[in-house]
CSV table of C-alpha atoms in Angstrom, one decimal:
chain,number,residue,atom,x,y,z
G,1,UNK,CA,-5.6,56.4,-2.6
G,2,UNK,CA,-1.9,56.8,-3.4
G,3,UNK,CA,-1.1,60.2,-4.3
G,4,UNK,CA,2.1,60.7,-5.4
G,5,UNK,CA,4.1,64.2,-5.2
G,6,UNK,CA,7.1,64.7,-7.6
G,7,UNK,CA,8.8,68.1,-6.7
G,8,UNK,CA,11.9,69.8,-8.3
G,9,UNK,CA,14.3,71.2,-5.2
G,10,UNK,CA,16.5,74.4,-5.6
G,11,UNK,CA,14.3,77.4,-6.4
G,12,UNK,CA,11.1,75.0,-6.1
G,13,UNK,CA,11.2,73.9,-2.9
G,14,UNK,CA,14.9,74.8,-1.0
G,15,UNK,CA,16.2,78.2,-1.9
G,16,UNK,CA,19.8,79.5,-1.0
G,17,UNK,CA,20.7,82.9,0.1
G,18,UNK,CA,20.7,84.2,-3.3
G,19,UNK,CA,17.4,83.0,-4.1
G,20,UNK,CA,15.2,83.7,-1.3
G,21,UNK,CA,14.0,86.6,-2.4
G,22,UNK,CA,12.0,88.0,0.6
G,23,UNK,CA,10.3,91.0,-0.4
G,24,UNK,CA,9.1,91.7,3.1
G,25,UNK,CA,10.4,94.0,6.0
G,26,UNK,CA,13.0,92.3,7.8
G,27,UNK,CA,11.2,92.0,11.0
G,28,UNK,CA,8.6,90.6,9.1
G,29,UNK,CA,11.4,88.3,7.3
G,30,UNK,CA,9.8,83.7,8.2
G,31,UNK,CA,12.7,81.8,10.3
G,32,UNK,CA,14.2,79.8,7.8
G,33,UNK,CA,15.9,76.3,8.3
G,34,UNK,CA,19.0,75.0,7.0
G,35,UNK,CA,18.7,72.0,5.1
G,36,UNK,CA,22.0,71.7,3.4
G,37,UNK,CA,25.5,72.8,4.4
G,38,UNK,CA,28.3,72.6,2.0
G,39,UNK,CA,31.9,73.1,2.9
G,40,UNK,CA,31.3,73.8,6.8
G,41,UNK,CA,29.0,76.7,5.0
G,42,UNK,CA,24.7,77.2,4.9
G,43,UNK,CA,23.8,76.3,1.5
G,44,UNK,CA,20.1,75.8,1.0
G,45,UNK,CA,17.1,76.9,3.5
G,46,UNK,CA,13.5,76.5,3.8
G,47,UNK,CA,10.8,78.5,5.7
G,48,UNK,CA,10.5,76.4,9.2
G,49,UNK,CA,6.3,76.2,8.4
G,50,UNK,CA,7.8,74.9,4.7
G,51,UNK,CA,9.6,72.3,6.9
G,52,UNK,CA,7.0,71.3,8.9
G,53,UNK,CA,4.2,71.3,6.2
G,54,UNK,CA,6.5,69.2,4.0
G,55,UNK,CA,6.9,66.0,7.7
G,56,UNK,CA,3.4,66.4,7.1
G,57,UNK,CA,2.8,65.8,3.8
G,58,UNK,CA,4.5,62.2,4.3
G,59,UNK,CA,1.5,60.8,6.0
G,60,UNK,CA,-0.6,61.3,3.1
G,61,UNK,CA,2.0,61.2,-0.2
G,62,UNK,CA,4.2,59.8,-1.2
G,63,UNK,CA,6.9,61.8,-1.8
G,64,UNK,CA,9.9,62.0,-4.3
G,65,UNK,CA,12.7,64.1,-4.3
G,66,UNK,CA,13.2,64.9,-8.2
G,67,UNK,CA,16.2,67.0,-9.4
G,68,UNK,CA,18.8,67.9,-12.1
G,69,UNK,CA,22.3,67.0,-9.5
G,70,UNK,CA,24.4,64.4,-9.1
G,71,UNK,CA,23.4,61.5,-6.3
G,72,UNK,CA,26.4,63.3,-4.5
G,73,UNK,CA,25.2,66.8,-4.7
G,74,UNK,CA,21.7,65.6,-3.8
G,75,UNK,CA,23.2,64.0,-0.4
G,76,UNK,CA,24.2,66.9,1.1
G,77,UNK,CA,20.3,67.8,1.6
G,78,UNK,CA,18.8,67.0,4.8
G,79,UNK,CA,15.2,67.4,4.2
G,80,UNK,CA,12.7,67.3,7.3
G,81,UNK,CA,10.9,63.8,8.0
G,82,UNK,CA,12.1,60.4,6.8
G,83,UNK,CA,14.5,60.1,4.2
G,84,UNK,CA,12.3,59.2,1.1
G,85,UNK,CA,12.0,55.9,-0.4
G,86,UNK,CA,12.6,57.2,-3.8
G,87,UNK,CA,14.3,60.0,-4.8
G,88,UNK,CA,15.0,61.5,-8.8
G,89,UNK,CA,18.7,62.6,-9.3
G,90,UNK,CA,20.3,63.7,-12.3
G,91,UNK,CA,17.2,65.0,-14.2
G,92,UNK,CA,16.1,61.1,-14.3
G,93,UNK,CA,19.5,59.8,-15.3
G,94,UNK,CA,19.3,57.7,-11.9
G,95,UNK,CA,16.6,56.2,-9.4
G,96,UNK,CA,17.1,56.1,-5.4
G,97,UNK,CA,15.6,53.1,-3.8
G,98,UNK,CA,16.6,53.5,-0.5
G,99,UNK,CA,19.7,56.2,-1.3
G,100,UNK,CA,20.9,53.6,-3.8
G,101,UNK,CA,21.1,54.0,-7.7
G,102,UNK,CA,18.5,51.2,-9.4
G,103,UNK,CA,20.4,49.2,-12.2
G,104,UNK,CA,18.2,48.3,-13.7
G,105,UNK,CA,16.3,52.1,-14.3
G,106,UNK,CA,20.3,53.0,-14.7
G,107,UNK,CA,20.5,50.5,-17.6
G,108,UNK,CA,17.5,51.6,-19.8
G,109,UNK,CA,18.5,55.2,-19.8
G,110,UNK,CA,21.8,54.1,-21.1
G,111,UNK,CA,20.5,52.5,-23.8
G,112,UNK,CA,18.3,55.4,-24.9
G,113,UNK,CA,20.7,57.6,-24.5
G,114,UNK,CA,22.9,55.9,-26.6
G,115,UNK,CA,19.9,55.3,-30.0
G,116,UNK,CA,18.2,58.1,-28.9
G,117,UNK,CA,20.6,61.5,-29.5
G,118,UNK,CA,24.1,62.3,-30.0
G,119,UNK,CA,26.5,61.5,-27.7
G,120,UNK,CA,28.5,63.4,-24.6
G,121,UNK,CA,31.7,64.2,-25.6
G,122,UNK,CA,30.9,65.5,-28.4
G,123,UNK,CA,28.1,68.1,-26.3
G,124,UNK,CA,31.3,68.6,-24.1
G,125,UNK,CA,33.4,69.9,-26.8
G,126,UNK,CA,31.5,72.2,-28.1
G,127,UNK,CA,31.1,73.8,-24.9
G,128,UNK,CA,34.9,73.6,-24.4
G,129,UNK,CA,35.7,75.5,-27.5
G,130,UNK,CA,32.5,77.7,-27.9
G,131,UNK,CA,32.3,79.4,-24.1
G,132,UNK,CA,33.8,82.6,-23.9
G,133,UNK,CA,36.8,82.2,-20.4
G,134,UNK,CA,35.5,86.0,-19.5
G,135,UNK,CA,31.9,84.5,-18.0
G,136,UNK,CA,33.1,80.8,-18.2
G,137,UNK,CA,33.1,80.4,-14.2
G,138,UNK,CA,33.7,76.2,-14.3
G,139,UNK,CA,32.9,73.3,-16.5
G,140,UNK,CA,31.8,70.4,-15.1
G,141,UNK,CA,30.2,67.2,-16.2
G,142,UNK,CA,27.3,65.1,-14.1
G,143,UNK,CA,27.3,61.5,-13.2
G,144,UNK,CA,28.2,60.7,-17.3
G,145,UNK,CA,25.2,62.4,-18.2
G,146,UNK,CA,25.2,65.8,-18.8
G,147,UNK,CA,26.7,68.4,-19.1
G,148,UNK,CA,26.5,72.4,-17.2
G,149,UNK,CA,28.4,75.2,-16.8
G,150,UNK,CA,28.6,78.1,-14.2
G,151,UNK,CA,28.9,81.8,-15.6
G,152,UNK,CA,29.5,84.7,-14.5
G,153,UNK,CA,25.3,86.0,-15.2
G,154,UNK,CA,26.3,89.9,-15.7
G,155,UNK,CA,28.9,89.3,-17.8
G,156,UNK,CA,27.2,86.5,-19.9
G,157,UNK,CA,26.5,86.5,-23.5
G,158,UNK,CA,22.7,85.7,-24.0
G,159,UNK,CA,23.2,85.7,-27.9
G,160,UNK,CA,25.3,82.3,-27.5
G,161,UNK,CA,23.3,80.7,-25.3
G,162,UNK,CA,20.1,81.1,-27.6
G,163,UNK,CA,22.6,79.5,-30.8
G,164,UNK,CA,23.4,76.9,-28.4
G,165,UNK,CA,20.4,75.9,-27.6
G,166,UNK,CA,19.9,75.7,-31.8
G,167,UNK,CA,23.0,73.8,-32.3
G,168,UNK,CA,21.9,71.3,-28.9
G,169,UNK,CA,18.4,71.1,-30.6
G,170,UNK,CA,19.4,69.2,-33.7
G,171,UNK,CA,21.6,67.2,-31.8
G,172,UNK,CA,19.1,65.7,-29.6
G,173,UNK,CA,19.4,67.8,-26.6
G,174,UNK,CA,18.4,70.7,-24.7
G,175,UNK,CA,19.7,73.5,-23.5
G,176,UNK,CA,18.2,75.8,-20.2
G,177,UNK,CA,19.4,79.0,-17.8
G,178,UNK,CA,18.5,78.6,-14.3
G,179,UNK,CA,20.6,81.2,-12.0
G,180,UNK,CA,24.2,80.7,-13.0
G,181,UNK,CA,24.5,77.5,-14.4
G,182,UNK,CA,24.1,76.7,-18.2
G,183,UNK,CA,22.7,72.8,-19.3
G,184,UNK,CA,23.1,71.1,-21.7
G,185,UNK,CA,21.1,67.4,-21.3
G,186,UNK,CA,19.8,64.7,-23.5
G,187,UNK,CA,16.1,64.7,-24.6
G,188,UNK,CA,15.4,61.3,-22.8
G,189,UNK,CA,16.6,62.2,-20.3
G,190,UNK,CA,13.4,63.4,-18.8
G,191,UNK,CA,11.9,63.5,-14.6
G,192,UNK,CA,8.8,62.8,-16.0
G,193,UNK,CA,10.5,59.1,-17.6
G,194,UNK,CA,11.9,58.5,-13.9
G,195,UNK,CA,8.4,60.0,-11.9
G,196,UNK,CA,6.5,57.1,-13.9
G,197,UNK,CA,8.6,54.4,-13.4
G,198,UNK,CA,7.9,55.5,-9.5
G,199,UNK,CA,4.0,55.8,-9.7
G,200,UNK,CA,4.1,52.6,-11.9
G,201,UNK,CA,6.0,50.4,-8.9
G,202,UNK,CA,4.0,52.3,-6.3
G,203,UNK,CA,0.9,51.6,-7.8
G,204,UNK,CA,-0.4,55.9,-7.6
G,205,UNK,CA,-2.9,56.8,-8.3
G,206,UNK,CA,-3.0,60.6,-8.4
G,207,UNK,CA,0.3,62.3,-9.6
G,208,UNK,CA,1.4,65.7,-8.4
G,209,UNK,CA,4.7,68.3,-8.9
G,210,UNK,CA,6.1,71.4,-9.0
G,211,UNK,CA,9.1,72.9,-10.6
G,212,UNK,CA,10.3,76.6,-11.7
G,213,UNK,CA,12.9,75.0,-14.7
G,214,UNK,CA,12.8,74.1,-18.6
G,215,UNK,CA,13.7,71.2,-16.7
G,216,UNK,CA,10.6,70.5,-15.0
G,217,UNK,CA,8.0,71.5,-17.7
G,218,UNK,CA,7.5,67.4,-18.9
G,219,UNK,CA,7.3,66.7,-15.0
G,220,UNK,CA,4.8,69.2,-14.8
G,221,UNK,CA,3.1,67.8,-18.4
G,222,UNK,CA,3.5,64.6,-17.2
G,223,UNK,CA,1.8,65.2,-13.9
G,224,UNK,CA,-2.4,64.9,-13.3
G,225,UNK,CA,-1.5,68.3,-11.2
G,226,UNK,CA,1.4,70.4,-10.9
G,227,UNK,CA,2.5,74.1,-9.5
G,228,UNK,CA,5.6,76.6,-10.6
G,229,UNK,CA,6.3,79.1,-8.5
G,230,UNK,CA,6.4,83.2,-10.0
G,231,UNK,CA,9.8,83.0,-10.6
G,232,UNK,CA,12.3,80.8,-12.9
G,233,UNK,CA,12.9,80.0,-16.0
G,234,UNK,CA,9.7,78.9,-16.7
G,235,UNK,CA,7.3,82.3,-15.2
G,236,UNK,CA,10.0,84.3,-16.9
G,237,UNK,CA,8.7,82.5,-20.9
G,238,UNK,CA,5.2,82.9,-19.5
G,239,UNK,CA,4.6,78.7,-19.6
G,240,UNK,CA,1.5,78.0,-19.1
G,241,UNK,CA,-0.1,74.1,-19.1
G,242,UNK,CA,-3.7,72.4,-19.0
G,243,UNK,CA,-2.9,71.3,-14.9
G,244,UNK,CA,-0.3,73.6,-13.8
G,245,UNK,CA,-1.5,76.6,-11.9
G,246,UNK,CA,0.9,78.9,-11.8
G,247,UNK,CA,1.3,80.6,-8.5
G,248,UNK,CA,2.2,84.3,-7.6
G,249,UNK,CA,4.5,83.8,-5.3
G,250,UNK,CA,8.2,83.8,-5.5
G,251,UNK,CA,11.0,83.0,-3.9
G,252,UNK,CA,11.5,80.9,-0.4
G,253,UNK,CA,7.3,81.6,0.3
G,254,UNK,CA,6.5,79.9,-3.1
G,255,UNK,CA,7.9,77.0,-1.7
G,256,UNK,CA,6.0,77.1,1.0
G,257,UNK,CA,2.9,77.9,-1.0
G,258,UNK,CA,3.7,74.7,-3.2
G,259,UNK,CA,4.3,72.0,-0.1
G,260,UNK,CA,0.3,73.9,1.2
G,261,UNK,CA,-1.1,73.4,-2.3
G,262,UNK,CA,0.4,69.7,-2.4
G,263,UNK,CA,-0.6,68.7,1.4
G,264,UNK,CA,-4.3,70.2,0.5
G,265,UNK,CA,-4.9,68.2,-2.4
G,266,UNK,CA,-3.5,65.2,-1.5
G,267,UNK,CA,-5.8,65.0,1.6
G,268,UNK,CA,-8.5,66.0,-0.5
G,269,UNK,CA,-8.0,63.1,-2.8
G,270,UNK,CA,-7.6,60.8,0.4
């Protein structure tokens, strides 16, 4: 049996210092491994136990990192174990095969976006016109596929986010608030579609997934089994679905629990 594991990365398997959420005394905190350095600063971490579990997972399953990050941002991450043969970047906009974007997949994505939703330029223009400078730190376009804002969360107008979501819905886009970032992503651009393509290519008999945000919901629904941590956009909304387990763990310890679940399920299935 071939088992495919497609997992979100940020705030699911790896965590920034601000997202560790360790509710334990300092002396009992788990040892951490840095898995991302940016501009000479350690940026993302996982526990050493989680790192060991991820390294073991490669013997029992096809592990596919599945992220909203651009290819460049994903390239900064150094996960334990051998480099994955497949990786999903830009929320499904790029399918990497041995580190290189697959041109056939990219062409299929481009065609779907052109046919099924409003153009990126319209959404970007709306964000630039309506986002308040008081809480907007950065405007970004990712891979010419979707847009996002980096915001000052404590000043953010939550009503504006709700209004943006309604505006985007009518244009075939979805809005997701993750930490300090507000994503506007075309609905046809999904992690689940890319996961299904990898499953087809690898002949996977069983698909497992994990994620914490609204942009991971389609991935969890598409997998045979899924897990979400006790933090994040989905947990805040109380989101559940058949086949998806809502874990109580929060922060970096949730990443450890998710990897235990992946490894146990992959081994018992095989």
